[in-house]
Structures are given as C-alpha cells and as structure tokens.
XYZ file of C-alpha atoms in Angstrom:
155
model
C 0.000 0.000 0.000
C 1.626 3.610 -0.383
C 2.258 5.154 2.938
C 4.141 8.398 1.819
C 3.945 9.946 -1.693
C 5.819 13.678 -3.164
C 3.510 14.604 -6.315
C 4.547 16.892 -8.560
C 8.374 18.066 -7.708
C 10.445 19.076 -10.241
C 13.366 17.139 -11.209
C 16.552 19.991 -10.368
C 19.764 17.535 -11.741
C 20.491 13.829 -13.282
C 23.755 12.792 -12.674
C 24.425 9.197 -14.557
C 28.162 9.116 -13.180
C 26.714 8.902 -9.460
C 25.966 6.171 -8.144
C 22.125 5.139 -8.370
C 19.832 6.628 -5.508
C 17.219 9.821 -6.097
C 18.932 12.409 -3.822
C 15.535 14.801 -2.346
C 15.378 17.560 -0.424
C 15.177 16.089 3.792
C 12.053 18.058 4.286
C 9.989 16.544 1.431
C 11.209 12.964 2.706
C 10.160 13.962 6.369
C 6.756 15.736 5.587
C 5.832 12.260 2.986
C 7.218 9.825 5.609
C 9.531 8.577 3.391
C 13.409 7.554 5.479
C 15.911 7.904 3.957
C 17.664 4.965 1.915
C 14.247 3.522 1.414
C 12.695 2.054 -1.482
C 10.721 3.955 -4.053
C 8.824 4.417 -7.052
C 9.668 7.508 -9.209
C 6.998 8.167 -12.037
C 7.924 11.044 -14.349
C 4.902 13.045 -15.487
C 6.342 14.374 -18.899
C 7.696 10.990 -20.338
C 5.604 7.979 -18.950
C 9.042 6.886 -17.175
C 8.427 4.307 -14.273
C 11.872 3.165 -12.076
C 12.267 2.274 -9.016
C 15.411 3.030 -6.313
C 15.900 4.069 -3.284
C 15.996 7.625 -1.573
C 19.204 9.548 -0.331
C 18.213 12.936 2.132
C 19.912 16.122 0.320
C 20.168 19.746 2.224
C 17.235 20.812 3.926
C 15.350 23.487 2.694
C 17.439 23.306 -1.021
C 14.342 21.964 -3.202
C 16.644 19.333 -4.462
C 15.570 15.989 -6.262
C 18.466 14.755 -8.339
C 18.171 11.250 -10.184
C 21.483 9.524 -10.166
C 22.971 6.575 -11.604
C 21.174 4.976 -14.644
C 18.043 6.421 -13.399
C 19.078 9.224 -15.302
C 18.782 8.364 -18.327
C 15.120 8.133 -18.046
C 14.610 11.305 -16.134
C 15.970 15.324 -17.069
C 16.042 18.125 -14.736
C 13.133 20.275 -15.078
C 10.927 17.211 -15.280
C 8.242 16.842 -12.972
C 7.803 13.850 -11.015
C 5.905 11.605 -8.543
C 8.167 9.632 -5.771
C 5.961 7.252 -4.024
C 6.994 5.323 -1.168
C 4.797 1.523 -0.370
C 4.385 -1.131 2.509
C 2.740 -4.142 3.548
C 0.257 -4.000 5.690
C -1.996 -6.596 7.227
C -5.335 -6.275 6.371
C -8.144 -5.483 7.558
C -6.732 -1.915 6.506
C -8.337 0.933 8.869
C -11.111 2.465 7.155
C -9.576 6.230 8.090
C -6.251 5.579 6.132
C -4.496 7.572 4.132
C -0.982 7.994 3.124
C 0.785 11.358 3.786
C 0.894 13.203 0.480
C 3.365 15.926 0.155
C 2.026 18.616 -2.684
C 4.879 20.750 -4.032
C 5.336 23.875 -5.755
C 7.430 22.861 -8.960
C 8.623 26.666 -8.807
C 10.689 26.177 -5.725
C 10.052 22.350 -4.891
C 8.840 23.618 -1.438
C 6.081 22.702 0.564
C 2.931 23.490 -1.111
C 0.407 21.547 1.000
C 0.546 17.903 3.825
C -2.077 15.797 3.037
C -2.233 12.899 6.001
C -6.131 12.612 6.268
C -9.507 11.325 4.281
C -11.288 14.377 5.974
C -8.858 17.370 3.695
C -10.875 18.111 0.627
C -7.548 17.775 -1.340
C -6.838 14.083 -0.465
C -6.802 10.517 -2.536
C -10.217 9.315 -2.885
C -12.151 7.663 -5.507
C -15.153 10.157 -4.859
C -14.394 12.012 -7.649
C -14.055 9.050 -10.215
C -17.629 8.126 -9.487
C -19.387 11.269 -9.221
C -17.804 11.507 -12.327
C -19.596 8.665 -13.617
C -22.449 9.351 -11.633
C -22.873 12.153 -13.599
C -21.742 10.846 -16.938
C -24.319 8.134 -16.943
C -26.723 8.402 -14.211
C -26.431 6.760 -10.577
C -28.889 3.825 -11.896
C -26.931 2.968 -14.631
C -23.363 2.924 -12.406
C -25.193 0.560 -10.241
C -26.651 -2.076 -12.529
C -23.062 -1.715 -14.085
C -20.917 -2.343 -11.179
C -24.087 -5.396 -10.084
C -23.305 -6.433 -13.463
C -19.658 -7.128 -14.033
C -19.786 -8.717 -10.347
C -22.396 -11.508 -11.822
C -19.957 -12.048 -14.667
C -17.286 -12.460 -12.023
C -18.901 -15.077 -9.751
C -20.566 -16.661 -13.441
C-alpha cells in the first residue's frame, strides 16, 4: 500500500556518473514519511518513465531531487515527477487511512500543501471518479453496471 507519496516536484539535476539513488530535499522525505535509503517508485509526469530506487536525504530546505545513476537516463532536470513510497500491511486496513501526500510547488520544490487525512478536501479518494460517472451516466446505470460485471465475475 503507499504510505508516503511527493507529487509533482520538479526534477533539479540527473547525474548518470553517481551512483544510483534519487537524492531529495530532507524536508519533502520527512513531511511524505519517506526515510531515507528507502525504497521507491519515481513516475515522471512528462515521459511515462516508471523506475524504481531508493531515496538519499539532500540539504534541507534546497528543493533538491536529483536522479542519479542509470536512473538518469530516463529522467531530465526540469521534469516533474511523482516519488511514491509503499508497505505491507496486514489487512483489515483501517477504514480512516491515508498515506501522507506531500504537494509541491514545482517553482521552488517547497512545501505546497501535507495531506495525512480522508477528511482534507484535497486528499486521494475515488469520490471524484464516481461522481464523475455518476454524472456521466446516471447513478442507476453505475449501479446495474458495477451489479453487473460482479455476476460475470462469480458466473
């Protein structure tokens, strides 16, 4: 499950000469959750580009998120990217979770907003998807869908 995710920082240096890690600014790390030297998944917005490594804390405060090692072949500076951190967790999950969700301002790569609860209007639900569809096709219609591919499942 993702615990900690950074949407939306901008990509500030590649190095392919250093060895592999993504290098980000300690506060964005702290504020997502994410330690330092753990695993992630980095998904770069502008290309499609999907790798996974693992995190090294830069400066405090400097904004930085530097790809390094072969990693950087797939990402440039000034691309903006999604670093998303996972773990297992035993299920029954608590109804109330949600991962902490650091929003940044690609300007600066600051802190733009912490999102750590289902109750701020900003964070990760699928709400949205079906009101969507709700309103695309009419709540009657969503249901007898949704009843429907559930018969061809157990059929």
């Amino acid at each position: 499950m993702v615990t900690g995710k950074i949407h939306r920082a901008r990509v500030t240096a590649a190095d392919l000469h250093y060895v592999g890690s993504i290098t980000i600014d300690e506060d964005l790390l702290d504020a997502a959750g994410i330690l330092s030297y753990e695993r992630v998944q980095v998904v770069d917005i502008d290309n499609g580009a999907r790798l996974e490594t693992y995190t090294i804390p830069g400066a405090r405060g400097s904004g930085e998120v530097q790809l390094n090692g072969a990693a950087a072949r797939l990402v440039s500076p000034g691309d903006l990217v999604i670093v998303m951190a996972y773990q297992l967790v035993e299920a029954p999950v608590a109804p109330d979770f949600h991962p902490r969700v650091v929003l940044v301002d690609p300007a600066d790569n600051s802190i733009d907003r912490l999102i750590t609860s289902r109750d701020d209007p900003h964070a990760l639900v699928g709400a949205t998807m079906l009101a969507a569809a709700e309103r695309d096709f009419g709540a009657g219609m969503v249901a007898e869908a949704v009843a429907s591919a559930g018969a061809e499942r157990e059929g």
